[in-house]
């Protein structure tokens, strides 16, 4: 069963704007990760946030985690055309040994 | 270069003809996994392996087999492929620790079963 659900399913914004994607999950987790996938290619790990962390930054990426609401958000600031991709959240459930992926958000940056 | 490789990248086959998709990683990772990706369903885990000779079912293991005889290799076997196994397949590896399962993905294998 899938653990994460991303919202929105698709998002189109102008280059330079900020993009926000949300992820909700169902059970307690060890950590939550965000991945990017360019069309038809392998996923690339972006950032990992542990269950005891609330916010994390990496370059133009900002991730928040609210374990009380079982939700996370990924903010990409000052978007670029190269950010066009699908973004997936994935969770490692407490006590589990594997990763559960959501269905993804398709982000399109309009030049 | 640290990487996960998959072969073949594209495969068209017929129902019932056994096939193997190979996966190899050069990062000495203990953990390896197979996923399939279908439109609207995201990535679903087929099988995973915590280490050599240790494999476990994921969400959608029916119709698939795996083996982990060496640390670097984790082949996916379809004994009798069916059209519903047409999908994009990804192999991934990770060095598991208690808090981090950052996974490294291969480039994918696009399988079509007719």
CSV table of C-alpha atoms in Angstrom, one decimal:
chain,number,residue,atom,x,y,z
A,1,UNK,CA,0.0,0.0,0.0
A,2,UNK,CA,1.2,3.5,-0.8
A,3,UNK,CA,2.3,5.6,2.1
A,4,UNK,CA,2.5,9.0,0.7
A,5,UNK,CA,0.1,11.1,-1.3
A,6,UNK,CA,1.3,14.3,-3.1
A,7,UNK,CA,-0.7,17.3,-3.7
A,8,UNK,CA,-1.3,18.8,-6.3
A,9,UNK,CA,-0.9,16.1,-8.9
A,10,UNK,CA,0.3,18.7,-11.4
A,11,UNK,CA,1.5,22.2,-11.1
A,12,UNK,CA,2.5,24.8,-13.7
A,13,UNK,CA,4.3,28.1,-12.8
A,14,UNK,CA,6.3,30.8,-14.4
A,15,UNK,CA,10.1,30.6,-14.3
A,16,UNK,CA,11.3,32.5,-11.2
A,17,UNK,CA,8.3,31.8,-9.1
A,18,UNK,CA,8.3,29.5,-6.1
A,19,UNK,CA,6.8,26.0,-6.3
A,20,UNK,CA,5.2,24.3,-3.3
A,21,UNK,CA,4.3,20.6,-3.2
A,22,UNK,CA,2.7,18.8,-0.3
A,23,UNK,CA,2.9,15.2,0.9
A,24,UNK,CA,0.6,13.4,3.4
A,25,UNK,CA,1.3,10.0,4.9
A,26,UNK,CA,-0.6,7.6,7.1
A,27,UNK,CA,1.7,6.0,9.8
A,28,UNK,CA,4.6,7.0,12.0
A,29,UNK,CA,7.8,7.3,10.1
A,30,UNK,CA,11.6,7.3,10.7
A,31,UNK,CA,12.2,9.8,7.9
A,32,UNK,CA,10.7,11.3,4.8
A,33,UNK,CA,12.5,11.8,1.5
A,34,UNK,CA,11.9,13.8,-1.6
A,35,UNK,CA,13.0,12.6,-5.0
A,36,UNK,CA,13.0,14.1,-8.5
A,37,UNK,CA,12.4,12.2,-11.7
A,38,UNK,CA,13.0,13.7,-15.2
A,39,UNK,CA,10.7,12.1,-17.8
A,40,UNK,CA,11.2,8.4,-17.9
A,41,UNK,CA,14.5,8.4,-16.1
A,42,UNK,CA,15.7,7.1,-12.7
A,43,UNK,CA,14.8,9.0,-9.5
A,44,UNK,CA,17.3,11.3,-7.9
A,45,UNK,CA,17.4,11.8,-4.2
A,46,UNK,CA,16.9,15.5,-3.2
A,47,UNK,CA,16.6,15.7,0.5
A,48,UNK,CA,15.9,13.6,3.6
A,49,UNK,CA,14.2,14.9,6.8
A,50,UNK,CA,14.2,12.8,9.9
A,51,UNK,CA,11.1,12.5,12.1
A,52,UNK,CA,12.7,14.7,14.9
A,53,UNK,CA,13.4,17.5,12.4
A,54,UNK,CA,10.9,20.2,11.4
A,55,UNK,CA,12.7,22.0,8.6
A,56,UNK,CA,15.6,21.4,6.3
A,57,UNK,CA,17.3,23.4,3.6
A,58,UNK,CA,19.4,22.4,0.6
A,59,UNK,CA,20.2,25.1,-1.9
A,60,UNK,CA,16.9,26.3,-3.3
A,61,UNK,CA,15.0,23.5,-1.6
A,62,UNK,CA,13.2,23.9,1.7
A,63,UNK,CA,11.4,20.9,3.3
A,64,UNK,CA,9.2,21.0,6.3
A,65,UNK,CA,7.8,18.1,8.3
A,66,UNK,CA,4.8,18.2,10.6
A,67,UNK,CA,4.5,14.7,12.2
A,68,UNK,CA,1.4,15.7,14.2
A,69,UNK,CA,-0.4,16.3,10.8
A,70,UNK,CA,1.5,13.6,9.1
A,71,UNK,CA,2.5,15.9,6.3
A,72,UNK,CA,5.5,17.5,4.6
A,73,UNK,CA,6.0,20.2,2.0
A,74,UNK,CA,8.7,20.8,-0.5
A,75,UNK,CA,9.4,24.4,-1.6
A,76,UNK,CA,11.5,25.2,-4.6
A,77,UNK,CA,12.4,28.8,-4.7
A,78,UNK,CA,13.3,30.9,-7.8
A,79,UNK,CA,12.2,28.1,-10.1
A,80,UNK,CA,14.1,27.3,-13.3
A,81,UNK,CA,13.2,25.5,-16.5
A,82,UNK,CA,15.5,22.7,-15.4
A,83,UNK,CA,13.3,22.1,-12.4
A,84,UNK,CA,10.6,20.7,-14.7
A,85,UNK,CA,10.2,17.1,-13.5
A,86,UNK,CA,8.0,14.9,-11.3
A,87,UNK,CA,8.6,15.1,-7.6
A,88,UNK,CA,7.9,12.2,-5.2
A,89,UNK,CA,7.8,12.0,-1.5
A,90,UNK,CA,8.8,8.7,0.1
A,91,UNK,CA,8.7,7.5,3.7
A,92,UNK,CA,10.5,5.0,5.8
A,93,UNK,CA,7.9,3.7,8.3
A,94,UNK,CA,8.9,3.2,11.9
A,95,UNK,CA,10.3,-0.3,12.2
A,96,UNK,CA,10.2,-1.0,8.5
A,97,UNK,CA,13.1,-1.7,6.1
A,98,UNK,CA,11.8,-0.2,3.0
A,99,UNK,CA,10.6,3.0,1.3
A,100,UNK,CA,7.0,3.8,0.3
A,101,UNK,CA,6.5,6.3,-2.5
A,102,UNK,CA,3.6,8.5,-3.3
A,103,UNK,CA,2.1,9.1,-6.7
A,104,UNK,CA,4.1,12.3,-7.4
A,105,UNK,CA,3.6,15.9,-8.5
A,106,UNK,CA,4.3,16.8,-12.0
A,107,UNK,CA,5.9,20.3,-12.0
A,108,UNK,CA,6.2,22.3,-15.2
A,109,UNK,CA,8.2,25.5,-15.3
A,110,UNK,CA,7.1,27.9,-18.0
A,111,UNK,CA,10.0,29.9,-19.4
B,1,UNK,CA,31.7,6.5,-10.9
B,2,UNK,CA,29.2,5.3,-8.3
B,3,UNK,CA,26.2,4.0,-10.1
B,4,UNK,CA,23.4,1.4,-10.5
B,5,UNK,CA,23.2,-0.2,-13.9
B,6,UNK,CA,20.3,-2.1,-15.4
B,7,UNK,CA,20.1,-4.3,-18.5
B,8,UNK,CA,18.4,-4.3,-20.8
B,9,UNK,CA,17.1,-0.7,-20.9
B,10,UNK,CA,14.3,-1.7,-23.3
B,11,UNK,CA,12.7,-5.1,-23.8
B,12,UNK,CA,9.7,-6.3,-25.9
B,13,UNK,CA,8.7,-9.9,-25.3
B,14,UNK,CA,5.8,-12.2,-25.6
B,15,UNK,CA,3.6,-13.7,-23.0
B,16,UNK,CA,5.1,-16.7,-21.2
B,17,UNK,CA,8.7,-16.2,-22.3
B,18,UNK,CA,11.0,-16.2,-19.3
B,19,UNK,CA,13.2,-13.1,-18.9
B,20,UNK,CA,15.7,-11.6,-16.5
B,21,UNK,CA,16.5,-8.0,-15.9
B,22,UNK,CA,19.9,-7.5,-14.4
B,23,UNK,CA,20.8,-4.9,-11.8
B,24,UNK,CA,24.3,-4.2,-10.5
B,25,UNK,CA,25.7,-1.6,-8.1
B,26,UNK,CA,29.3,-0.6,-7.4
B,27,UNK,CA,28.8,1.2,-4.1
B,28,UNK,CA,29.0,-1.9,-1.9
B,29,UNK,CA,25.5,-1.2,-0.7
B,30,UNK,CA,23.8,-3.8,1.5
B,31,UNK,CA,20.2,-2.8,0.5
B,32,UNK,CA,18.8,-3.3,-3.0
B,33,UNK,CA,15.2,-3.1,-4.3
B,34,UNK,CA,13.1,-3.4,-7.4
B,35,UNK,CA,10.2,-1.1,-8.2
B,36,UNK,CA,7.7,-0.8,-11.0
B,37,UNK,CA,6.2,2.5,-12.1
B,38,UNK,CA,2.9,2.7,-13.8
B,39,UNK,CA,1.0,5.9,-14.8
B,40,UNK,CA,-1.1,7.2,-11.9
B,41,UNK,CA,0.2,4.6,-9.5
B,42,UNK,CA,3.6,6.0,-8.7
B,43,UNK,CA,6.4,3.6,-7.7
B,44,UNK,CA,5.5,0.3,-6.1
B,45,UNK,CA,8.0,-2.0,-4.5
B,46,UNK,CA,8.3,-5.5,-5.9
B,47,UNK,CA,11.0,-7.1,-3.8
B,48,UNK,CA,13.9,-5.9,-1.6
B,49,UNK,CA,17.0,-7.3,-0.1
B,50,UNK,CA,18.7,-6.2,3.1
B,51,UNK,CA,21.8,-8.2,2.3
B,52,UNK,CA,23.2,-11.3,0.5
B,53,UNK,CA,20.8,-14.2,0.6
B,54,UNK,CA,18.1,-12.1,2.3
B,55,UNK,CA,15.1,-11.1,0.2
B,56,UNK,CA,11.6,-9.9,1.2
B,57,UNK,CA,8.4,-9.2,-0.7
B,58,UNK,CA,7.3,-5.7,-1.3
B,59,UNK,CA,3.9,-4.5,-2.3
B,60,UNK,CA,3.5,-6.2,-5.6
B,61,UNK,CA,5.6,-9.4,-5.7
B,62,UNK,CA,3.2,-11.7,-7.6
B,63,UNK,CA,4.7,-12.9,-10.9
B,64,UNK,CA,8.3,-12.0,-10.0
B,65,UNK,CA,11.3,-13.6,-8.4
B,66,UNK,CA,14.6,-12.3,-7.2
B,67,UNK,CA,17.9,-13.6,-6.0
B,68,UNK,CA,20.8,-12.0,-4.1
B,69,UNK,CA,23.8,-14.3,-4.4
B,70,UNK,CA,26.3,-11.5,-4.5
B,71,UNK,CA,26.2,-8.1,-2.8
B,72,UNK,CA,26.5,-6.2,-6.1
B,73,UNK,CA,23.8,-8.0,-8.1
B,74,UNK,CA,20.1,-8.2,-7.7
B,75,UNK,CA,18.4,-9.7,-10.8
B,76,UNK,CA,14.6,-9.6,-11.4
B,77,UNK,CA,13.1,-12.7,-12.9
B,78,UNK,CA,9.8,-13.0,-14.7
B,79,UNK,CA,9.2,-16.7,-15.1
B,80,UNK,CA,6.1,-16.3,-17.2
B,81,UNK,CA,5.5,-12.7,-18.2
B,82,UNK,CA,2.0,-11.4,-18.8
B,83,UNK,CA,0.8,-8.2,-20.4
B,84,UNK,CA,-0.1,-6.7,-17.0
B,85,UNK,CA,3.6,-6.7,-16.2
B,86,UNK,CA,4.2,-4.2,-19.0
B,87,UNK,CA,5.8,-1.4,-17.0
B,88,UNK,CA,8.8,0.7,-16.3
B,89,UNK,CA,11.1,-1.0,-13.8
B,90,UNK,CA,13.7,0.5,-11.6
B,91,UNK,CA,16.4,-1.0,-9.5
B,92,UNK,CA,17.8,0.9,-6.5
B,93,UNK,CA,20.4,0.4,-3.8
B,94,UNK,CA,21.1,2.0,-0.5
B,95,UNK,CA,23.4,1.6,2.5
B,96,UNK,CA,20.9,1.2,5.2
B,97,UNK,CA,21.3,2.7,8.7
B,98,UNK,CA,18.8,3.2,11.4
B,99,UNK,CA,17.7,6.6,10.1
B,100,UNK,CA,18.7,6.9,6.5
B,101,UNK,CA,17.5,5.0,3.4
B,102,UNK,CA,18.6,7.4,0.7
B,103,UNK,CA,18.3,5.3,-2.4
B,104,UNK,CA,20.3,5.4,-5.7
B,105,UNK,CA,18.3,4.5,-8.7
B,106,UNK,CA,19.2,2.8,-12.0
B,107,UNK,CA,18.1,4.3,-15.3
B,108,UNK,CA,15.1,2.1,-15.7
B,109,UNK,CA,14.0,-0.8,-17.9
B,110,UNK,CA,11.0,-0.3,-20.1
B,111,UNK,CA,9.3,-3.7,-20.5
B,112,UNK,CA,6.5,-4.5,-22.9
B,113,UNK,CA,4.8,-7.9,-22.9
B,114,UNK,CA,2.6,-8.6,-25.8
